[in-house]
GROMACS .gro file of C-alpha atoms in nm:
model
  443
    1LYS     CA    1  -0.163  -2.224  -2.218
    2ARG     CA    2  -0.209  -2.018  -1.947
    3HIS     CA    3  -0.381  -1.718  -2.105
    4SER     CA    4  -0.677  -1.975  -2.163
    5ARG     CA    5  -0.749  -2.035  -1.822
    6HIS     CA    6  -1.002  -1.856  -1.649
    7ARG     CA    7  -0.930  -1.660  -1.365
    8ILE     CA    8  -1.100  -1.504  -1.080
    9ILE     CA    9  -1.186  -1.117  -1.146
   10ILE     CA   10  -1.184  -0.909  -0.831
   11GLY     CA   11  -1.341  -0.533  -0.778
   12ARG     CA   12  -1.593  -0.561  -1.025
   13GLN     CA   13  -1.887  -0.634  -0.766
   14SER     CA   14  -2.167  -0.420  -0.691
   15ASN     CA   15  -2.160  -0.103  -0.485
   16THR     CA   16  -2.175  -0.181  -0.100
   17VAL     CA   17  -2.453  -0.028   0.034
   18LEU     CA   18  -2.407   0.073   0.363
   19SER     CA   19  -2.773   0.221   0.432
   20MET     CA   20  -2.973  -0.093   0.374
   21SER     CA   21  -3.302   0.013   0.514
   22SER     CA   22  -3.406   0.334   0.719
   23ASN     CA   23  -3.370   0.077   1.041
   24PHE     CA   24  -3.046  -0.037   0.910
   25ASP     CA   25  -2.763   0.183   0.880
   26LEU     CA   26  -2.423   0.113   0.968
   27THR     CA   27  -2.303   0.455   0.961
   28ARG     CA   28  -2.535   0.557   1.245
   29PRO     CA   29  -2.357   0.702   1.547
   30THR     CA   30  -2.307   0.475   1.816
   31PHE     CA   31  -2.235   0.579   2.164
   32ASP     CA   32  -1.915   0.430   2.308
   33LEU     CA   33  -1.900   0.378   2.662
   34PHE     CA   34  -1.537   0.365   2.689
   35THR     CA   35  -1.434   0.694   2.500
   36LEU     CA   36  -1.781   0.855   2.622
   37ARG     CA   37  -1.884   1.016   2.319
   38SER     CA   38  -2.066   0.872   1.982
   39ILE     CA   39  -1.877   0.713   1.728
   40ARG     CA   40  -1.961   0.604   1.365
   41GLY     CA   41  -2.116   0.251   1.370
   42ASP     CA   42  -1.928   0.155   1.092
   43ALA     CA   43  -1.579   0.282   1.261
   44LEU     CA   44  -1.655   0.080   1.555
   45LEU     CA   45  -1.713  -0.218   1.400
   46GLN     CA   46  -1.398  -0.208   1.187
   47TYR     CA   47  -1.197  -0.129   1.502
   48ASN     CA   48  -1.354  -0.414   1.724
   49SER     CA   49  -1.281  -0.648   1.442
   50LEU     CA   50  -0.897  -0.504   1.428
   51ASN     CA   51  -0.868  -0.538   1.825
   52GLN     CA   52  -1.052  -0.801   1.968
   53SER     CA   53  -0.869  -0.823   2.292
   54GLU     CA   54  -0.863  -0.445   2.384
   55PRO     CA   55  -1.229  -0.425   2.537
   56LEU     CA   56  -1.141  -0.755   2.734
   57ARG     CA   57  -0.802  -0.540   2.858
   58ILE     CA   58  -1.028  -0.247   2.923
   59ASN     CA   59  -1.304  -0.431   3.155
   60LEU     CA   60  -1.020  -0.634   3.330
   61PHE     CA   61  -0.821  -0.313   3.407
   62LEU     CA   62  -1.178  -0.168   3.540
   63THR     CA   63  -1.289  -0.454   3.741
   64LEU     CA   64  -0.935  -0.457   3.903
   65THR     CA   65  -0.945  -0.123   3.967
   66PHE     CA   66  -1.309  -0.154   4.171
   67THR     CA   67  -1.215  -0.472   4.320
   68LEU     CA   68  -0.878  -0.264   4.497
   69LEU     CA   69  -1.120  -0.012   4.628
   70ALA     CA   70  -1.365  -0.259   4.778
   71LEU     CA   71  -1.068  -0.495   4.893
   72PRO     CA   72  -1.072  -0.295   5.254
   73SER     CA   73  -1.448  -0.338   5.258
   74MET     CA   74  -1.489  -0.714   5.136
   75SER     CA   75  -1.191  -0.801   5.395
   76GLU     CA   76  -1.408  -0.713   5.696
   77ALA     CA   77  -1.711  -0.881   5.549
   78VAL     CA   78  -1.543  -1.169   5.419
   79LEU     CA   79  -1.292  -1.253   5.663
   80GLY     CA   80  -1.422  -1.085   5.971
   81GLU     CA   81  -1.122  -0.867   6.010
   82ALA     CA   82  -1.032  -0.519   5.894
   83LEU     CA   83  -0.778  -0.490   5.668
   84SER     CA   84  -0.419  -0.340   5.824
   85VAL     CA   85  -0.365   0.042   5.748
   86PRO     CA   86  -0.064  -0.089   5.538
   87GLY     CA   87  -0.280  -0.310   5.332
   88THR     CA   88  -0.536  -0.066   5.291
   89ALA     CA   89  -0.296   0.207   5.171
   90ALA     CA   90  -0.173  -0.027   4.922
   91SER     CA   91  -0.522  -0.145   4.773
   92LEU     CA   92  -0.599   0.236   4.732
   93ILE     CA   93  -0.270   0.331   4.591
   94GLY     CA   94  -0.296   0.014   4.336
   95SER     CA   95  -0.626   0.113   4.217
   96SER     CA   96  -0.566   0.452   4.173
   97VAL     CA   97  -0.230   0.476   4.022
   98GLY     CA   98  -0.209   0.119   3.887
   99SER     CA   99  -0.479  -0.033   3.764
  100PHE     CA  100  -0.667   0.278   3.713
  101ALA     CA  101  -0.406   0.442   3.543
  102LEU     CA  102  -0.390   0.112   3.300
  103PHE     CA  103  -0.773   0.168   3.226
  104LEU     CA  104  -0.722   0.541   3.131
  105ARG     CA  105  -0.420   0.411   2.880
  106GLU     CA  106  -0.595   0.193   2.721
  107CYS     CA  107  -0.935   0.413   2.658
  108SER     CA  108  -0.701   0.728   2.529
  109ARG     CA  109  -0.579   0.461   2.275
  110ARG     CA  110  -0.932   0.358   2.163
  111SER     CA  111  -0.995   0.711   2.141
  112ARG     CA  112  -0.721   0.794   1.921
  113GLN     CA  113  -0.774   0.479   1.694
  114LEU     CA  114  -1.150   0.518   1.628
  115GLU     CA  115  -1.095   0.916   1.557
  116ARG     CA  116  -0.841   0.820   1.318
  117ILE     CA  117  -1.051   0.563   1.157
  118GLU     CA  118  -1.362   0.832   1.176
  119LYS     CA  119  -1.151   1.046   1.018
  120GLU     CA  120  -1.032   0.851   0.723
  121MET     CA  121  -1.395   0.722   0.664
  122ASN     CA  122  -1.533   1.059   0.628
  123ALA     CA  123  -1.343   1.085   0.308
  124GLU     CA  124  -1.612   0.949   0.132
  125PHE     CA  125  -1.740   1.300   0.106
  126LEU     CA  126  -1.459   1.431  -0.075
  127MET     CA  127  -1.490   1.502  -0.450
  128VAL     CA  128  -1.263   1.406  -0.765
  129ARG     CA  129  -1.275   1.423  -1.125
  130LEU     CA  130  -1.233   1.082  -1.292
  131PRO     CA  131  -0.979   1.049  -1.580
  132ASN     CA  132  -1.140   1.043  -1.929
  133ASN     CA  133  -1.051   0.792  -2.190
  134ARG     CA  134  -0.746   0.854  -2.389
  135PHE     CA  135  -0.925   0.976  -2.719
  136ALA     CA  136  -1.129   1.239  -2.513
  137GLU     CA  137  -1.052   1.579  -2.576
  138ARG     CA  138  -1.050   1.695  -2.211
  139ARG     CA  139  -0.863   1.496  -1.926
  140PHE     CA  140  -1.095   1.474  -1.679
  141GLY     CA  141  -1.434   1.420  -1.669
  142GLN     CA  142  -1.741   1.304  -1.434
  143ARG     CA  143  -1.746   1.455  -1.082
  144VAL     CA  144  -1.812   1.226  -0.795
  145GLN     CA  145  -1.798   1.173  -0.408
  146LEU     CA  146  -1.542   0.910  -0.326
  147LYS     CA  147  -1.824   0.685  -0.188
  148GLN     CA  148  -1.958   0.678  -0.558
  149LEU     CA  149  -1.656   0.463  -0.646
  150ARG     CA  150  -1.706   0.200  -0.398
  151GLY     CA  151  -1.696  -0.157  -0.618
  152LYS     CA  152  -1.540   0.032  -0.889
  153LYS     CA  153  -1.212   0.188  -0.811
  154ARG     CA  154  -0.965   0.198  -0.535
  155VAL     CA  155  -0.803   0.526  -0.445
  156ILE     CA  156  -0.433   0.632  -0.338
  157ALA     CA  157  -0.425   1.039  -0.227
  158LEU     CA  158  -0.132   1.185  -0.167
  159CYS     CA  159  -0.110   1.565  -0.026
  160GLY     CA  160   0.213   1.741  -0.014
  161THR     CA  161   0.431   2.033  -0.155
  162LYS     CA  162   0.563   2.041  -0.510
  163ASP     CA  163   0.858   1.890  -0.445
  164GLU     CA  164   0.725   1.595  -0.212
  165LEU     CA  165   0.455   1.549  -0.481
  166ARG     CA  166   0.719   1.534  -0.740
  167HIS     CA  167   0.947   1.256  -0.552
  168ALA     CA  168   0.628   1.062  -0.507
  169MET     CA  169   0.494   1.058  -0.884
  170VAL     CA  170   0.789   0.935  -0.998
  171GLN     CA  171   0.734   0.544  -0.819
  172ILE     CA  172   0.355   0.597  -0.915
  173ARG     CA  173   0.422   0.656  -1.295
  174ALA     CA  174   0.645   0.388  -1.344
  175PHE     CA  175   0.354   0.160  -1.226
  176ARG     CA  176   0.115   0.356  -1.400
  177ASN     CA  177  -0.033   0.086  -1.630
  178ARG     CA  178  -0.041  -0.158  -1.336
  179LEU     CA  179  -0.248   0.088  -1.149
  180TYR     CA  180  -0.488   0.124  -1.405
  181GLN     CA  181  -0.478  -0.281  -1.450
  182ALA     CA  182  -0.582  -0.268  -1.045
  183ALA     CA  183  -0.860  -0.026  -1.126
  184ALA     CA  184  -0.709   0.224  -0.912
  185ILE     CA  185  -0.683   0.590  -0.928
  186VAL     CA  186  -0.430   0.827  -0.773
  187VAL     CA  187  -0.561   1.168  -0.656
  188PRO     CA  188  -0.262   1.435  -0.564
  189ILE     CA  189  -0.342   1.712  -0.380
  190PRO     CA  190  -0.089   2.018  -0.349
  191THR     CA  191  -0.025   2.245  -0.102
  192ASP     CA  192   0.098   2.517  -0.243
  193GLY     CA  193  -0.090   2.546  -0.554
  194SER     CA  194   0.144   2.326  -0.766
  195SER     CA  195  -0.004   2.145  -1.080
  196ALA     CA  196   0.069   1.793  -1.282
  197ILE     CA  197   0.303   1.973  -1.490
  198ASP     CA  198   0.538   2.061  -1.160
  199TRP     CA  199   0.517   1.722  -1.049
  200GLY     CA  200   0.669   1.614  -1.373
  201LEU     CA  201   0.381   1.471  -1.592
  202SER     CA  202   0.379   1.589  -1.932
  203ASN     CA  203   0.063   1.657  -2.149
  204GLU     CA  204   0.103   1.376  -2.361
  205GLU     CA  205   0.195   1.131  -2.063
  206MET     CA  206  -0.158   1.289  -1.926
  207MET     CA  207  -0.354   1.233  -2.179
  208SER     CA  208  -0.195   0.898  -2.251
  209THR     CA  209  -0.253   0.734  -1.912
  210GLN     CA  210  -0.588   0.689  -1.698
  211PHE     CA  211  -0.454   0.623  -1.355
  212LEU     CA  212  -0.443   1.025  -1.254
  213ALA     CA  213  -0.774   1.165  -1.136
  214GLU     CA  214  -0.820   1.539  -1.004
  215ALA     CA  215  -0.914   1.661  -0.671
  216ASP     CA  216  -1.240   1.872  -0.674
  217ASN     CA  217  -1.238   2.156  -0.431
  218ILE     CA  218  -0.871   2.131  -0.328
  219GLY     CA  219  -0.957   2.311  -0.026
  220ASP     CA  220  -1.188   2.065   0.123
  221TRP     CA  221  -0.925   1.806   0.068
  222VAL     CA  222  -0.622   1.999   0.193
  223GLU     CA  223  -0.864   2.087   0.539
  224TYR     CA  224  -0.906   1.700   0.567
  225PHE     CA  225  -0.555   1.591   0.539
  226ARG     CA  226  -0.452   1.862   0.784
  227ALA     CA  227  -0.732   1.723   1.065
  228LEU     CA  228  -0.559   1.422   0.975
  229LYS     CA  229  -0.201   1.517   1.029
  230GLN     CA  230  -0.299   1.708   1.351
  231GLY     CA  231  -0.417   1.362   1.494
  232ASP     CA  232  -0.077   1.162   1.381
  233ASP     CA  233   0.122   1.464   1.503
  234GLU     CA  234   0.011   1.456   1.825
  235SER     CA  235   0.107   1.098   1.901
  236SER     CA  236   0.432   1.116   1.689
  237GLY     CA  237   0.548   1.438   1.687
  238SER     CA  238   0.612   1.432   1.305
  239ASN     CA  239   0.672   1.708   1.089
  240ASN     CA  240   0.328   1.869   0.977
  241SER     CA  241   0.461   1.968   0.636
  242ALA     CA  242   0.548   1.615   0.537
  243LEU     CA  243   0.385   1.449   0.251
  244PHE     CA  244   0.080   1.226   0.386
  245TRP     CA  245  -0.101   0.954   0.226
  246PHE     CA  246  -0.391   0.723   0.279
  247GLY     CA  247  -0.540   0.408   0.050
  248LEU     CA  248  -0.891   0.327   0.002
  249SER     CA  249  -1.026  -0.034  -0.049
  250ASN     CA  250  -1.260  -0.151  -0.370
  251SER     CA  251  -1.520  -0.155  -0.006
  252GLY     CA  252  -1.403   0.215   0.079
  253ARG     CA  253  -1.205   0.110   0.414
  254SER     CA  254  -0.839   0.249   0.428
  255PHE     CA  255  -0.595  -0.061   0.398
  256ALA     CA  256  -0.288   0.221   0.440
  257SER     CA  257  -0.154   0.532   0.529
  258GLY     CA  258   0.161   0.677   0.577
  259ALA     CA  259   0.366   1.058   0.636
  260GLY     CA  260   0.688   1.163   0.525
  261ASP     CA  261   0.799   0.862   0.301
  262PRO     CA  262   0.544   0.850  -0.009
  263PRO     CA  263   0.403   0.456  -0.039
  264ARG     CA  264   0.639   0.144  -0.155
  265LEU     CA  265   0.389   0.103  -0.429
  266ILE     CA  266   0.499  -0.221  -0.545
  267GLU     CA  267   0.420  -0.382  -0.169
  268ILE     CA  268   0.087  -0.196  -0.187
  269LEU     CA  269   0.033  -0.335  -0.524
  270GLY     CA  270   0.088  -0.690  -0.381
  271GLN     CA  271  -0.150  -0.668  -0.117
  272ASN     CA  272  -0.409  -0.416  -0.156
  273LEU     CA  273  -0.418  -0.350  -0.537
  274ARG     CA  274  -0.412  -0.639  -0.748
  275PRO     CA  275  -0.536  -0.710  -1.105
  276VAL     CA  276  -0.887  -0.695  -1.224
  277GLU     CA  277  -0.795  -0.786  -1.520
  278VAL     CA  278  -0.649  -1.096  -1.676
  279LEU     CA  279  -0.290  -1.129  -1.744
  280LEU     CA  280  -0.199  -1.291  -2.054
  281GLU     CA  281   0.138  -1.421  -2.161
  282THR     CA  282   0.038  -1.245  -2.519
  283ASP     CA  283   0.042  -0.902  -2.351
  284GLU     CA  284   0.223  -0.662  -2.568
  285LYS     CA  285   0.453  -0.401  -2.417
  286VAL     CA  286   0.365  -0.028  -2.438
  287GLN     CA  287   0.460   0.140  -2.758
  288SER     CA  288   0.735   0.372  -2.625
  289THR     CA  289   1.015   0.595  -2.745
  290ALA     CA  290   1.391   0.533  -2.906
  291GLU     CA  291   1.528   0.544  -2.561
  292ASN     CA  292   1.269   0.358  -2.411
  293GLU     CA  293   1.376   0.084  -2.645
  294LYS     CA  294   1.701   0.079  -2.494
  295VAL     CA  295   1.571   0.006  -2.165
  296PHE     CA  296   1.381  -0.262  -2.307
  297ALA     CA  297   1.680  -0.414  -2.458
  298ALA     CA  298   1.856  -0.389  -2.143
  299GLN     CA  299   1.534  -0.564  -1.967
  300GLU     CA  300   1.559  -0.870  -2.221
  301LYS     CA  301   1.954  -0.926  -2.165
  302PHE     CA  302   1.874  -0.960  -1.790
  303TYR     CA  303   1.564  -1.186  -1.833
  304ALA     CA  304   1.795  -1.365  -2.088
  305ALA     CA  305   2.043  -1.432  -1.835
  306LEU     CA  306   1.839  -1.481  -1.556
  307THR     CA  307   1.634  -1.786  -1.742
  308SER     CA  308   1.949  -1.939  -1.872
  309GLY     CA  309   2.166  -1.897  -1.578
  310ASP     CA  310   2.433  -1.692  -1.742
  311HIS     CA  311   2.657  -1.548  -1.481
  312THR     CA  312   2.884  -1.329  -1.647
  313SER     CA  313   2.603  -1.167  -1.868
  314MET     CA  314   2.411  -1.138  -1.515
  315GLU     CA  315   2.719  -0.955  -1.383
  316SER     CA  316   2.752  -0.731  -1.705
  317VAL     CA  317   2.402  -0.600  -1.660
  318PHE     CA  318   2.391  -0.454  -1.332
  319THR     CA  319   2.566  -0.139  -1.196
  320LYS     CA  320   2.826  -0.198  -0.923
  321ASP     CA  321   2.675  -0.007  -0.701
  322GLN     CA  322   2.456  -0.159  -0.394
  323ALA     CA  323   2.091  -0.106  -0.378
  324GLU     CA  324   1.961   0.086  -0.065
  325GLU     CA  325   1.655  -0.173  -0.089
  326VAL     CA  326   1.888  -0.483  -0.059
  327SER     CA  327   2.100  -0.320   0.206
  328GLU     CA  328   1.858  -0.248   0.458
  329VAL     CA  329   1.722  -0.591   0.470
  330ILE     CA  330   2.091  -0.745   0.484
  331GLU     CA  331   2.121  -0.480   0.821
  332GLY     CA  332   1.779  -0.598   0.927
  333GLY     CA  333   1.938  -0.972   1.007
  334GLY     CA  334   1.819  -1.079   0.624
  335ARG     CA  335   2.023  -1.335   0.425
  336ILE     CA  336   2.114  -1.283   0.072
  337ASP     CA  337   2.169  -1.523  -0.190
  338LYS     CA  338   2.438  -1.442  -0.461
  339TRP     CA  339   2.383  -1.431  -0.816
  340LYS     CA  340   2.585  -1.783  -0.879
  341ALA     CA  341   2.340  -1.971  -0.629
  342CYS     CA  342   2.045  -1.788  -0.745
  343LEU     CA  343   2.121  -1.896  -1.118
  344GLU     CA  344   2.166  -2.280  -1.041
  345ASP     CA  345   1.993  -2.563  -1.197
  346GLY     CA  346   1.663  -2.577  -0.995
  347ALA     CA  347   1.691  -2.246  -0.875
  348ARG     CA  348   1.658  -2.025  -1.164
  349PRO     CA  349   1.316  -1.972  -1.363
  350GLU     CA  350   1.420  -2.138  -1.673
  351GLY     CA  351   1.153  -2.116  -1.914
  352MET     CA  352   1.010  -1.810  -1.731
  353LEU     CA  353   0.798  -1.569  -1.982
  354ILE     CA  354   0.740  -1.200  -1.956
  355SER     CA  355   0.434  -0.975  -2.073
  356GLY     CA  356   0.325  -0.629  -2.089
  357GLY     CA  357   0.614  -0.452  -2.052
  358ASP     CA  358   0.630  -0.065  -1.944
  359CYS     CA  359   0.906   0.175  -1.916
  360LEU     CA  360   0.926   0.514  -1.770
  361ILE     CA  361   1.227   0.770  -1.828
  362ALA     CA  362   1.236   0.919  -1.508
  363SER     CA  363   1.507   1.164  -1.561
  364PRO     CA  364   1.836   1.135  -1.840
  365GLU     CA  365   1.988   0.918  -1.553
  366ILE     CA  366   1.753   0.713  -1.421
  367ALA     CA  367   1.414   0.451  -1.565
  368TYR     CA  368   1.234   0.243  -1.473
  369SER     CA  369   1.071  -0.055  -1.641
  370THR     CA  370   0.785  -0.313  -1.506
  371ALA     CA  371   0.696  -0.625  -1.659
  372VAL     CA  372   0.440  -0.926  -1.526
  373GLU     CA  373   0.625  -1.257  -1.480
  374PHE     CA  374   0.494  -1.599  -1.565
  375PRO     CA  375   0.750  -1.825  -1.393
  376PRO     CA  376   0.703  -2.225  -1.451
  377ASN     CA  377   0.835  -2.321  -1.107
  378ALA     CA  378   0.612  -2.139  -0.885
  379GLY     CA  379   0.408  -2.376  -0.772
  380ILE     CA  380   0.053  -2.282  -0.833
  381ASP     CA  381  -0.041  -2.284  -1.184
  382SER     CA  382  -0.199  -1.942  -1.200
  383ALA     CA  383   0.090  -1.728  -1.022
  384THR     CA  384   0.199  -1.432  -1.173
  385LEU     CA  385   0.456  -1.180  -1.046
  386LEU     CA  386   0.497  -0.819  -1.116
  387ALA     CA  387   0.832  -0.707  -1.143
  388VAL     CA  388   1.003  -0.351  -1.135
  389GLN     CA  389   1.373  -0.260  -1.259
  390LYS     CA  390   1.534   0.038  -1.172
  391TRP     CA  391   1.799   0.176  -1.406
  392ALA     CA  392   2.080   0.407  -1.415
  393LYS     CA  393   2.222   0.545  -1.747
  394GLN     CA  394   2.639   0.483  -1.782
  395GLY     CA  395   2.742   0.621  -2.097
  396ASP     CA  396   2.530   0.503  -2.365
  397GLU     CA  397   2.390   0.224  -2.151
  398TRP     CA  398   2.146   0.178  -1.888
  399LYS     CA  399   2.230  -0.069  -1.621
  400LEU     CA  400   2.040  -0.240  -1.348
  401LEU     CA  401   2.030  -0.080  -0.988
  402LEU     CA  402   1.745  -0.259  -0.840
  403HIS     CA  403   1.519  -0.558  -0.972
  404GLN     CA  404   1.193  -0.671  -0.721
  405THR     CA  405   0.931  -0.889  -0.810
  406ILE     CA  406   0.629  -0.965  -0.549
  407PRO     CA  407   0.313  -1.205  -0.608
  408TRP     CA  408   0.074  -0.994  -0.831
  409SER     CA  409  -0.302  -1.205  -0.954
  410PRO     CA  410  -0.627  -1.143  -0.883
  411ASP     CA  411  -0.705  -1.423  -0.660
  412SER     CA  412  -0.430  -1.410  -0.352
  413LYS     CA  413  -0.258  -1.126  -0.161
  414ALA     CA  414   0.118  -1.139  -0.192
  415GLY     CA  415   0.296  -1.355   0.070
  416GLY     CA  416   0.656  -1.206  -0.023
  417THR     CA  417   0.867  -1.003  -0.186
  418LEU     CA  418   1.213  -1.057  -0.381
  419ARG     CA  419   1.441  -0.771  -0.376
  420CYS     CA  420   1.786  -0.784  -0.580
  421ASP     CA  421   2.101  -0.617  -0.683
  422CYS     CA  422   2.458  -0.657  -0.811
  423ARG     CA  423   2.535  -0.898  -0.526
  424GLY     CA  424   2.230  -1.129  -0.524
  425CYS     CA  425   1.847  -1.170  -0.391
  426VAL     CA  426   1.694  -1.113  -0.048
  427ALA     CA  427   1.355  -1.281   0.036
  428LEU     CA  428   1.108  -1.105   0.254
  429THR     CA  429   0.836  -1.367   0.295
  430ARG     CA  430   0.568  -1.466   0.556
  431ALA     CA  431   0.557  -1.789   0.412
  432LYS     CA  432   0.828  -2.059   0.396
  433ASP     CA  433   1.111  -1.948   0.220
  434ARG     CA  434   1.197  -2.163  -0.090
  435ARG     CA  435   1.487  -2.178  -0.291
  436THR     CA  436   1.353  -2.034  -0.621
  437PHE     CA  437   1.393  -1.694  -0.777
  438GLY     CA  438   0.998  -1.735  -0.875
  439GLY     CA  439   0.880  -1.881  -0.582
  440ILE     CA  440   0.769  -1.665  -0.385
  441VAL     CA  441   0.382  -1.665  -0.415
  442GLY     CA  442   0.063  -1.532  -0.254
  443ARG     CA  443  -0.061  -1.743   0.025
   0.00000   0.00000   0.00000
């Protein structure tokens, strides 16, 4: 059985030690000739690993500048005759206006990116209070610096106003148990003194979940984000009041950041926040209220239609509204497969199992559910998928607006994602497309 297999567990390795001895410290500042200032050594290493061709371009432009400047003298020394006046003018203009301007542009880009990486790395000194276990009297306990979480926790930090955080927290709350399975914590930082109650979390929900951490010394966090925003605003002209967020991996490195829109959490989970716990077909759904049970009943109806190929039942599960997430792929040139094709023999995931269901009633009209899928035709024995559904209340029934899946397993990153609404499904994948509902797997 699947649940008896051994799986590779990530995220439990020992803490990364940057200062290995008094003579080897990766964080020690290193003078960078291209930006003419000292840079954190680990920031420089990360930048160079991501931009391997950039130093070559800078050196080429600099070499070309000196070559053009020296061309009049070289011409007389090598060819035995002086360069003509138009040739000399062209050489000087080409060196000063052309190649040297390109050299300065590349150096400026390098400086901005290094400054951003340094700022993100400086997040290691910020303080948080970790959530206690569900039976503790107090919600938050140990006070630690982010660098103390290396090898133990992944971090997503969001900074914004009450309304911005409330909007962002809806999706995060929908994935609350998946974040716990990924050993990840979320740190909201309000700029207006708002609290978790203002962001839509009840006391009961806060006591029963373990994904939410509390920012300690909020003033330091706000100041840090303000400095981070300034660099982003100068380069992009974005709104300084917009939501801003970043994510830190198990090693303490930044894996993503953004401004304005909240993170698309399902994609981040598939790429950077993979589970550290074994995913079992026997995992039970989370205990819920009577209204949650109605959502679970609709979810079961959806999966029954999906695995049996019942097109009529599938049509009755969905609302008639078109999901924006699907439409944006179609408008960008993506192909949509109609449900009739998705439910054909050989295409539908006949025999697929789901486990670990969870549900969030975000409002009287909107709900979210998540589950882990075990498709039999994924092509890889250990492949599992994380699924999320968005529901709309119509009368006394919950109707499906959007269904999305992404590969989610401890040992591989997601290679793509699948989005479905009443029209059918669209696939976003880095690998070769496969015409099976559960066929998009990590590579």
